[in-house]
Short mmCIF file of C-alpha atoms and ligand atoms in Angstrom, two decimals:
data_model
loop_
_atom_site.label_atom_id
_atom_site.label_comp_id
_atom_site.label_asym_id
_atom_site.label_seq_id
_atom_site.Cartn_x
_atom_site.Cartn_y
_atom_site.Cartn_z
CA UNK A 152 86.76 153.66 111.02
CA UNK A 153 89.95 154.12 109.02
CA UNK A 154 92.74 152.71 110.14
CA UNK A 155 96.14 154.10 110.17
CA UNK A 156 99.10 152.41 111.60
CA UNK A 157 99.76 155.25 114.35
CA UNK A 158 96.15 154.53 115.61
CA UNK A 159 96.44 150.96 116.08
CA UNK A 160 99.96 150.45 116.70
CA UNK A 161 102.28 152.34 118.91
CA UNK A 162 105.06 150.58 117.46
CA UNK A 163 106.11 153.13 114.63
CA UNK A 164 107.35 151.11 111.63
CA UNK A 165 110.87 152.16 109.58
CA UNK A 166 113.05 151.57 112.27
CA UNK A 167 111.48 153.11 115.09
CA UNK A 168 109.50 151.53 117.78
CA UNK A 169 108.21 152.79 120.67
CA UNK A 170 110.07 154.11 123.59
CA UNK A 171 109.20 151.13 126.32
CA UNK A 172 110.43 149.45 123.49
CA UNK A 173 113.53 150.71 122.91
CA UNK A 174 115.46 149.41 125.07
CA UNK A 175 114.46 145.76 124.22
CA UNK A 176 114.45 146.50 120.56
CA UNK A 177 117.63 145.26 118.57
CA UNK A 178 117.92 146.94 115.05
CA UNK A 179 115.50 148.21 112.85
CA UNK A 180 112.49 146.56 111.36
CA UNK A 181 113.91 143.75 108.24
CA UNK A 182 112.93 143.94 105.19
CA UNK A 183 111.31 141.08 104.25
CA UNK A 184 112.65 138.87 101.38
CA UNK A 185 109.63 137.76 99.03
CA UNK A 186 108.21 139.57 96.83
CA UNK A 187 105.16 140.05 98.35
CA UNK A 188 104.00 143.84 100.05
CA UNK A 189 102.86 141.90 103.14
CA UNK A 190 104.00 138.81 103.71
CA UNK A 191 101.01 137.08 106.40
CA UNK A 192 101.41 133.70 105.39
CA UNK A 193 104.29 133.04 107.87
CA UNK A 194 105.01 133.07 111.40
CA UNK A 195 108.04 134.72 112.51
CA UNK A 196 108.57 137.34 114.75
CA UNK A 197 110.13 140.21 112.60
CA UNK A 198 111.30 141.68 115.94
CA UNK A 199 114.59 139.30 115.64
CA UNK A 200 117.26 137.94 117.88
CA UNK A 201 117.91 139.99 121.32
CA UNK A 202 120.79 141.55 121.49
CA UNK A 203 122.15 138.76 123.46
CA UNK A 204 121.69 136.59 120.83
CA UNK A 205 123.20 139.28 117.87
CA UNK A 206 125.72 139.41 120.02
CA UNK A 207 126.40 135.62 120.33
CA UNK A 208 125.80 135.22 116.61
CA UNK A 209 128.79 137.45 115.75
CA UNK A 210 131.10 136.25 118.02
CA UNK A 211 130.22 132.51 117.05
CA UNK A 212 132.15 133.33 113.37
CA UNK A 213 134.97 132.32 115.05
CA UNK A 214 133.64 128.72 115.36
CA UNK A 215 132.47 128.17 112.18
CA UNK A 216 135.22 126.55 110.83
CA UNK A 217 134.75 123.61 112.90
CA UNK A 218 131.99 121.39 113.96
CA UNK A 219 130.02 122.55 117.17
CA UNK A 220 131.04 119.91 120.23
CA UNK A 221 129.27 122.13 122.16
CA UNK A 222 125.26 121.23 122.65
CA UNK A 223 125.88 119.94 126.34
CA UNK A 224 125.76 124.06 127.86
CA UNK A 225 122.73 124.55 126.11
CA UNK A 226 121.02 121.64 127.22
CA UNK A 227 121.98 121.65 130.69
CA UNK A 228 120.47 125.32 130.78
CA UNK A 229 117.27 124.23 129.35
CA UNK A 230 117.26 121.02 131.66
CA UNK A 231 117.50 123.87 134.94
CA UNK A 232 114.69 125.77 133.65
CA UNK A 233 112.49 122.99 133.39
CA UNK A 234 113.11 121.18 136.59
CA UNK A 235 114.19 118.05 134.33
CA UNK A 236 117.37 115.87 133.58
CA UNK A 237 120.11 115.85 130.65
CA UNK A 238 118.55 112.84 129.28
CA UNK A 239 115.36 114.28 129.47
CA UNK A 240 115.87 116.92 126.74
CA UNK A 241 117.79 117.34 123.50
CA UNK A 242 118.04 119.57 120.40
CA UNK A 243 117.51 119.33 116.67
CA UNK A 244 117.28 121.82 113.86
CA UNK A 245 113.98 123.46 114.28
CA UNK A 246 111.02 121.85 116.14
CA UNK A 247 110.16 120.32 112.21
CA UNK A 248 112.90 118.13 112.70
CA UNK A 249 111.99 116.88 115.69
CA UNK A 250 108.23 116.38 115.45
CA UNK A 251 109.17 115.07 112.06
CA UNK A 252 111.56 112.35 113.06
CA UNK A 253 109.26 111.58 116.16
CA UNK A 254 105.85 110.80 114.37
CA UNK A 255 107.47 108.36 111.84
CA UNK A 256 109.73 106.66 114.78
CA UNK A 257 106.75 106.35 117.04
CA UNK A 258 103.77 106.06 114.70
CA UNK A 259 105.42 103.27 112.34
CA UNK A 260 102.83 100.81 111.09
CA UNK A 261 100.13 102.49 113.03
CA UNK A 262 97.97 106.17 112.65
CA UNK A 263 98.54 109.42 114.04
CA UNK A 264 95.44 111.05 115.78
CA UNK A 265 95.37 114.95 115.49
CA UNK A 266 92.94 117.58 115.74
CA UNK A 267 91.97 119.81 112.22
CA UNK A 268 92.83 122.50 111.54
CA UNK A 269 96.30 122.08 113.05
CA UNK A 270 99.86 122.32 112.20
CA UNK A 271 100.46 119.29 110.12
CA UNK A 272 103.86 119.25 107.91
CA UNK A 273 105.43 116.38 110.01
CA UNK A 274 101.67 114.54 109.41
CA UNK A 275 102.07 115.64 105.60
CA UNK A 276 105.79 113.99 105.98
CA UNK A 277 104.65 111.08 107.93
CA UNK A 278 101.89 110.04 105.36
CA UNK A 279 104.47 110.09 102.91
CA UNK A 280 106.14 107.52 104.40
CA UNK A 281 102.27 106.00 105.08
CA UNK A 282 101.67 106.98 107.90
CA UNK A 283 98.40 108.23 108.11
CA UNK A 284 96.69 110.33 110.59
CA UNK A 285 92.49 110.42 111.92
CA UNK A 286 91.70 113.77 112.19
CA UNK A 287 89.10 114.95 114.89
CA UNK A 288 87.10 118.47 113.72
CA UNK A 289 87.54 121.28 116.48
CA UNK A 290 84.26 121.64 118.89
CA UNK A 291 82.12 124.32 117.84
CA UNK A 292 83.70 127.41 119.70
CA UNK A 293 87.04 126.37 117.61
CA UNK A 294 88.47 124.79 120.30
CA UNK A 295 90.70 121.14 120.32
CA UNK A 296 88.16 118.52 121.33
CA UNK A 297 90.07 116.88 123.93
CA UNK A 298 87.02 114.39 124.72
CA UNK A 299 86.73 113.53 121.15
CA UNK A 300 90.14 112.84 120.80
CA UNK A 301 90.54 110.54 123.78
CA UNK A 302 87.32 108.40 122.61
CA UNK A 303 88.54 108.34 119.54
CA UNK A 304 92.06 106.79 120.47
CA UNK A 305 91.67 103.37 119.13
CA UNK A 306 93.82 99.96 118.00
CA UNK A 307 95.58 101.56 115.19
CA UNK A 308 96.64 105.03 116.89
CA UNK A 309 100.20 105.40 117.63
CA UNK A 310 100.34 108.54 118.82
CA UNK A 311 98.77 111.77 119.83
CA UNK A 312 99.39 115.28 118.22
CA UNK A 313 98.54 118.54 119.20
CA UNK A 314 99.96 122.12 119.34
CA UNK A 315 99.28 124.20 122.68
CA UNK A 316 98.16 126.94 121.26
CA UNK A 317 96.98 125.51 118.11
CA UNK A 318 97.98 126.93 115.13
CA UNK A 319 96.08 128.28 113.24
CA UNK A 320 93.09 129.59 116.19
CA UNK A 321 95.75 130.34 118.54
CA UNK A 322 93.77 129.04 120.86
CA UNK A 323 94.88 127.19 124.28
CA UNK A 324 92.95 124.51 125.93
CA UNK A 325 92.30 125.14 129.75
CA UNK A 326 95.40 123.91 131.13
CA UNK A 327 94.02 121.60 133.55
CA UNK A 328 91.57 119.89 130.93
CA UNK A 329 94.78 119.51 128.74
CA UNK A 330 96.65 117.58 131.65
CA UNK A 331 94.08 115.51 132.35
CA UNK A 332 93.68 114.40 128.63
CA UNK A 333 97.40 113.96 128.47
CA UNK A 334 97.96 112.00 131.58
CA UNK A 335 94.83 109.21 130.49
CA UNK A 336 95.94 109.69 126.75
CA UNK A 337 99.31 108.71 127.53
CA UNK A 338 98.70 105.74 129.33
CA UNK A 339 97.39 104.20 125.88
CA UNK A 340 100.11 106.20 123.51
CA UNK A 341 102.55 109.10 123.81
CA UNK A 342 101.30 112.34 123.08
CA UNK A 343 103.59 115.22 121.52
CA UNK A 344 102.51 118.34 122.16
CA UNK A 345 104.01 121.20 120.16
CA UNK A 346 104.58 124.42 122.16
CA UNK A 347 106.04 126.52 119.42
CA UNK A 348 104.14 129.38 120.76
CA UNK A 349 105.21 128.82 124.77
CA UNK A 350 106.30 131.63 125.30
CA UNK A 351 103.51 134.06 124.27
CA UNK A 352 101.23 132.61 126.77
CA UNK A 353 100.19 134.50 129.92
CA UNK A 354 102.09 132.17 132.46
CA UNK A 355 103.63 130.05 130.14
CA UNK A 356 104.84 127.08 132.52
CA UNK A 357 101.30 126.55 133.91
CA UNK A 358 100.06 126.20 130.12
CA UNK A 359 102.85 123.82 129.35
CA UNK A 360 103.03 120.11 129.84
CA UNK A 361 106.46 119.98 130.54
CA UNK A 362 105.41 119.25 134.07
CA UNK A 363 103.99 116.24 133.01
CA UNK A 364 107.45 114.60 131.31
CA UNK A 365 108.62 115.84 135.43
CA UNK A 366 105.97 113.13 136.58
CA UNK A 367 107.10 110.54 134.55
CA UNK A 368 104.58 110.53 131.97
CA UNK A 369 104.59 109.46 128.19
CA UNK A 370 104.56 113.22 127.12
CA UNK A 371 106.84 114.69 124.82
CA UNK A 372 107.29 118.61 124.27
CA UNK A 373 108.53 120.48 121.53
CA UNK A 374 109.94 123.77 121.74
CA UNK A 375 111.66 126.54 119.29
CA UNK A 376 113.73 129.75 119.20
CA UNK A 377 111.68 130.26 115.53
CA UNK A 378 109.05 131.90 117.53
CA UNK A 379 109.21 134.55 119.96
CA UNK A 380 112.55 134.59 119.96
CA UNK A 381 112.92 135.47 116.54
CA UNK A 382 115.38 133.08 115.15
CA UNK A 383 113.51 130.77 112.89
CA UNK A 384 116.58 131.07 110.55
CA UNK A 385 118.85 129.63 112.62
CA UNK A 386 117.01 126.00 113.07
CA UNK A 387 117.37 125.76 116.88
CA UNK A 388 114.51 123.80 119.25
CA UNK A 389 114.29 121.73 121.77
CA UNK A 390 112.79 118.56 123.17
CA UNK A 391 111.65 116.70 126.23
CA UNK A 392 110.76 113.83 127.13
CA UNK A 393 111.55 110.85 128.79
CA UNK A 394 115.04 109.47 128.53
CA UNK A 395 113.74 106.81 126.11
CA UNK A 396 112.09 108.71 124.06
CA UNK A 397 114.86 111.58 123.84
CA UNK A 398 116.91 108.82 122.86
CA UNK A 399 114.54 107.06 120.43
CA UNK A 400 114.51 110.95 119.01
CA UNK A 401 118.43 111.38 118.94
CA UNK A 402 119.11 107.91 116.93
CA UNK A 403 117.27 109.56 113.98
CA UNK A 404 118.68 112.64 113.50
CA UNK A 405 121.19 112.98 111.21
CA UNK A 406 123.29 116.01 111.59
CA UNK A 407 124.65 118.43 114.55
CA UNK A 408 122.97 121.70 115.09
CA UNK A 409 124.87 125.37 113.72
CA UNK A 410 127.04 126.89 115.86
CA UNK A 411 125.27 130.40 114.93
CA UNK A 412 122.36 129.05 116.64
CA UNK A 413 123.47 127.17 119.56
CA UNK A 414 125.11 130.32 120.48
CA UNK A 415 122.06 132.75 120.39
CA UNK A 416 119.60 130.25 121.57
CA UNK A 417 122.44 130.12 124.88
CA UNK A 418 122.53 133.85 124.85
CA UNK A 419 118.86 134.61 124.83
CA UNK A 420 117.24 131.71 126.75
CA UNK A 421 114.75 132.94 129.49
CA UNK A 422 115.64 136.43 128.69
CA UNK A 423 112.87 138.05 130.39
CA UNK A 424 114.22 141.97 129.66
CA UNK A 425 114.12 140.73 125.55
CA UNK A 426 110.85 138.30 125.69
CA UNK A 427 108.58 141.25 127.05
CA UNK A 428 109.25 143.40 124.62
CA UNK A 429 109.35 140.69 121.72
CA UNK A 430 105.63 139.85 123.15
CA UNK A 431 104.74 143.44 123.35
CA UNK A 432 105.59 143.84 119.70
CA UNK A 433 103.59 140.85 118.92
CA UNK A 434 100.22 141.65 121.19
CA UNK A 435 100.61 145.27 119.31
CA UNK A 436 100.54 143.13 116.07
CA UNK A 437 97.82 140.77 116.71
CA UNK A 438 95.33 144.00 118.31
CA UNK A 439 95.97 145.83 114.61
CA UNK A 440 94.88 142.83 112.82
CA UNK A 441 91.86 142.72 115.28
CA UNK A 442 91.25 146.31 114.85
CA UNK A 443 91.54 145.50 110.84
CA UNK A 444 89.47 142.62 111.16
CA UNK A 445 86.54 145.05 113.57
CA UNK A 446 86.91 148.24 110.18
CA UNK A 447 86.25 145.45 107.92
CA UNK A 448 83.02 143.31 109.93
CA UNK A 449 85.23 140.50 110.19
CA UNK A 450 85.34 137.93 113.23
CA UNK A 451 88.37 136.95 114.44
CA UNK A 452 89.98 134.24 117.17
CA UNK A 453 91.75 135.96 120.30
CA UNK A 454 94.92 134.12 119.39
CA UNK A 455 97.95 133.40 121.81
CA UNK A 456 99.80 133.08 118.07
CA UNK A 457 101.90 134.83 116.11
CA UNK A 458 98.91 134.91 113.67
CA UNK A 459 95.19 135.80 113.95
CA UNK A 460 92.53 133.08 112.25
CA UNK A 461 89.84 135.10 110.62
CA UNK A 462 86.41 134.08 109.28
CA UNK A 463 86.46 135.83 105.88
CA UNK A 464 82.42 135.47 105.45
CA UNK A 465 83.62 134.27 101.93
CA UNK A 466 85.20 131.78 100.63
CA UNK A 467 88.75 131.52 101.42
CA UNK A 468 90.53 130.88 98.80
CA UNK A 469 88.72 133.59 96.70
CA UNK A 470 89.53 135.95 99.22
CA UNK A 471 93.32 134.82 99.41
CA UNK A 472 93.34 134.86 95.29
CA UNK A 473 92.40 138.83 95.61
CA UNK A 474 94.69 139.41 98.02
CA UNK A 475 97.64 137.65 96.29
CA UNK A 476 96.34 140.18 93.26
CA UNK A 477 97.24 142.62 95.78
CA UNK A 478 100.22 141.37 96.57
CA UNK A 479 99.08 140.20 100.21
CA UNK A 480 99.77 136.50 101.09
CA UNK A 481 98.04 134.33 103.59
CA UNK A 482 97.25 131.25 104.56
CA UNK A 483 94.20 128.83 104.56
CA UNK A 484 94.42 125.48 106.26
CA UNK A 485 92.07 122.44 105.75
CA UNK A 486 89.51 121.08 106.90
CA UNK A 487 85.49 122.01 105.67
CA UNK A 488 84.63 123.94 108.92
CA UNK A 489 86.89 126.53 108.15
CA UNK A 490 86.56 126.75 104.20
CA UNK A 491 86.11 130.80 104.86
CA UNK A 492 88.81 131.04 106.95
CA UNK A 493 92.09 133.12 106.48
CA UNK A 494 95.42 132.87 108.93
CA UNK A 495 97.12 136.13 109.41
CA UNK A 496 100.36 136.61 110.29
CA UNK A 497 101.77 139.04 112.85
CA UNK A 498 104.40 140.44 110.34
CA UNK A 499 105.44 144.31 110.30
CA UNK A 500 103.29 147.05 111.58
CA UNK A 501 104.17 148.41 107.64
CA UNK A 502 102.56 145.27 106.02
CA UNK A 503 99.87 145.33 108.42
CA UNK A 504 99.36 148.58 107.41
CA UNK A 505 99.44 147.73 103.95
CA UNK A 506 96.87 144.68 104.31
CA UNK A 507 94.46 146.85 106.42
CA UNK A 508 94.44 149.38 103.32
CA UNK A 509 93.80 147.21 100.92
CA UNK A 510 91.46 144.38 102.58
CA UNK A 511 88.30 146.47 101.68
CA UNK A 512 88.96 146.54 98.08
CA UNK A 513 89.83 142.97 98.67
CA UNK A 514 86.29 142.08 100.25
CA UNK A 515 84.01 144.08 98.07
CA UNK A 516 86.10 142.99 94.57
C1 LIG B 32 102.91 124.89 115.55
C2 LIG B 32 104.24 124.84 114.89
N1 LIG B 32 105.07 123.86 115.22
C3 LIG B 32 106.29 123.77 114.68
C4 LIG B 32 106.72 124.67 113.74
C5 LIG B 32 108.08 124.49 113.14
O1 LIG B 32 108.95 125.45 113.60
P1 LIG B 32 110.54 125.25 113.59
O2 LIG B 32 110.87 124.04 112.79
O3 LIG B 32 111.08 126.49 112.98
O4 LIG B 32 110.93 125.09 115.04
C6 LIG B 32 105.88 125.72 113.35
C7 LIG B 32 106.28 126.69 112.31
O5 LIG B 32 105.51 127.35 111.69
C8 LIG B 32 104.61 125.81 113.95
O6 LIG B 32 103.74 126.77 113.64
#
């Protein structure tokens, strides 16, 4: 089958997107800054800030002379969406930041236990500072292994990690299973889960374990505006957890937030009109990978990402070095299970388009 962006994607690329679309849809499509033809290492939503937020952004010029004294709206609007308190949430510059800062507070002198592959810069950070984390291999069908995990929480472990969906499978753990870990996991150590993703999830607060720092437990929940809402430039994310650990949190950061992003993350929080069409754009990305992945004989993860994990039936790193020679970059994670595995990202229906072109030349090199 040959693909061809207009029979994969209704979402025309060079400015256009589809009519439903329209109305949600901001500007035109970016350009993207590397030098790369397709840049699907990274996870950003190209479909940018709502117009709420562009909106916000502009007008917040007029406050950049000074510093922002202004976080308290923005948390008490995220504190009424999630049922919780003032001192049950706070902000920081990115999610990094704050699952940064938390794993070398919490984890001090002890280990980290995590699931591979995951998201692991603030591990990579944390054993820097010698903090080590146990890794526990996904179960066979790719998923976290939440049984594993808890047996495998022992006198050293400090804390938990995960990321709901994981990155890179983009796969979610049946929300009841997860609670259940958390609640008994939690009793021993806190657990931080990352829900960078949240939003893209069919019902996200029934996925989330926000409802679990409600009850009291020893949960903590990261959030970002990176994501789905398309302002990963901005460093703007929340946290919550309880009071003591949002204030264990807010002793170690440093520095305020930007007033550029406090204002658009106020403007486009819960925006439902923006966040369908921002997920439409990115369920139109992920089936045109999938549809890549099905020309080319490649399985693929049903992800719930911004980013499709594909088994290359290769090794990975060859394959990425002939794509880089085709000016395509991706991403490989560790971990030996998953040696011939590539992570997509959703990118631009024109670098998709690009990648599905030139993936066949890539394989049979
Ligand atoms: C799972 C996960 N968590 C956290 C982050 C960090 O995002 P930010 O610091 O922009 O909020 C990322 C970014 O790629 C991510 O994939």
């Amino acid at each position: 089958m040959r693909i061809t962006r207009r029979s994969v994607l209704p979402v025309a690329a060079g400015g256009l997107l589809a009519p439903g679309l329209l109305a949600a849809a901001p500007v035109s499509q970016p350009e993207h800054s590397g030098n790369a033809k397709a840049r699907l290492g990274v996870t950003e939503n190209p479909f940018g800030p709502s117009p709420a937020a562009r909106r916000a952004i502009i007008a917040s010029v007029a406050e950049a002379p000074y510093y922002p004294h202004n976080e308290a709206a923005l948390r008490q609007k995220i504190a009424a969406q999630e049922g919780l308190t003032q001192d049950q949430v706070t902000l920081s510059s990115g999610s990094l930041d704050a699952l940064t800062l938390l794993t070398v507070a919490i984890a001090a002198g002890g280990r980290v236990l995590a699931p591979r592959p995951t998201y692991s810069t603030h591990l990579a950070y944390a054993a820097r500072q010698g903090i080590e984390t146990d890794w526990i291999n996904l179960r066979p069908d790719h998923h976290i292994d939440l049984d594993a995990m808890l047996a495998a929480i022992g006198p050293q472990t400090r804390m938990v990690y995960l990321c709901n969906p994981n990155n890179p499978t983009g796969l979610r753990p049946d929300p009841e299973q997860l609670r259940t870990f958390c609640i008994a996991a939690a009793r021993k150590v806190p657990v931080l889960v990352d829900e960078a993703y949240f939003e893209l999830a069919p019902d996200p607060h029934r996925q989330s374990m926000g409802s679990l720092v409600r009850e009291g437990h020893d949960v903590i929940v990261t959030r970002t505006f990176s994501k789905v809402y398309g302002l990963a430039g901005l460093r703007i994310a929340y946290t919550l957890a309880q009071p003591q650990r949002i204030r264990q949190l807010n002793a170690r950061i440093t520095t305020s937030r930007n007033q550029a992003g406090l204002a658009a993350a106020q403007a486009c929080l819960g925006d439902a009109a923006y966040l369908s069409g921002a997920i439409a754009y990115l369920k139109q990305c992920r089936e045109m990978i999938y549809r890549i992945c099905e020309a080319n004989g490649l399985r693929y993860l049903k992800s719930d990402g911004t980013f499709v994990y594909i088994d290359c039936g290769m090794p990975a790193a060859d394959l990425q070095a002939r794509l880089a020679a085709l000016s395509v970059e991706v991403r490989l994670f560790e971990g030996d299970a998953y040696r011939n595995w590539m992570r997509v990202g959703t990118a631009t229906p024109d670098e998709l388009a690009y990648f599905g072109k030139v993936l066949p030349t890539a394989l049979g090199a």
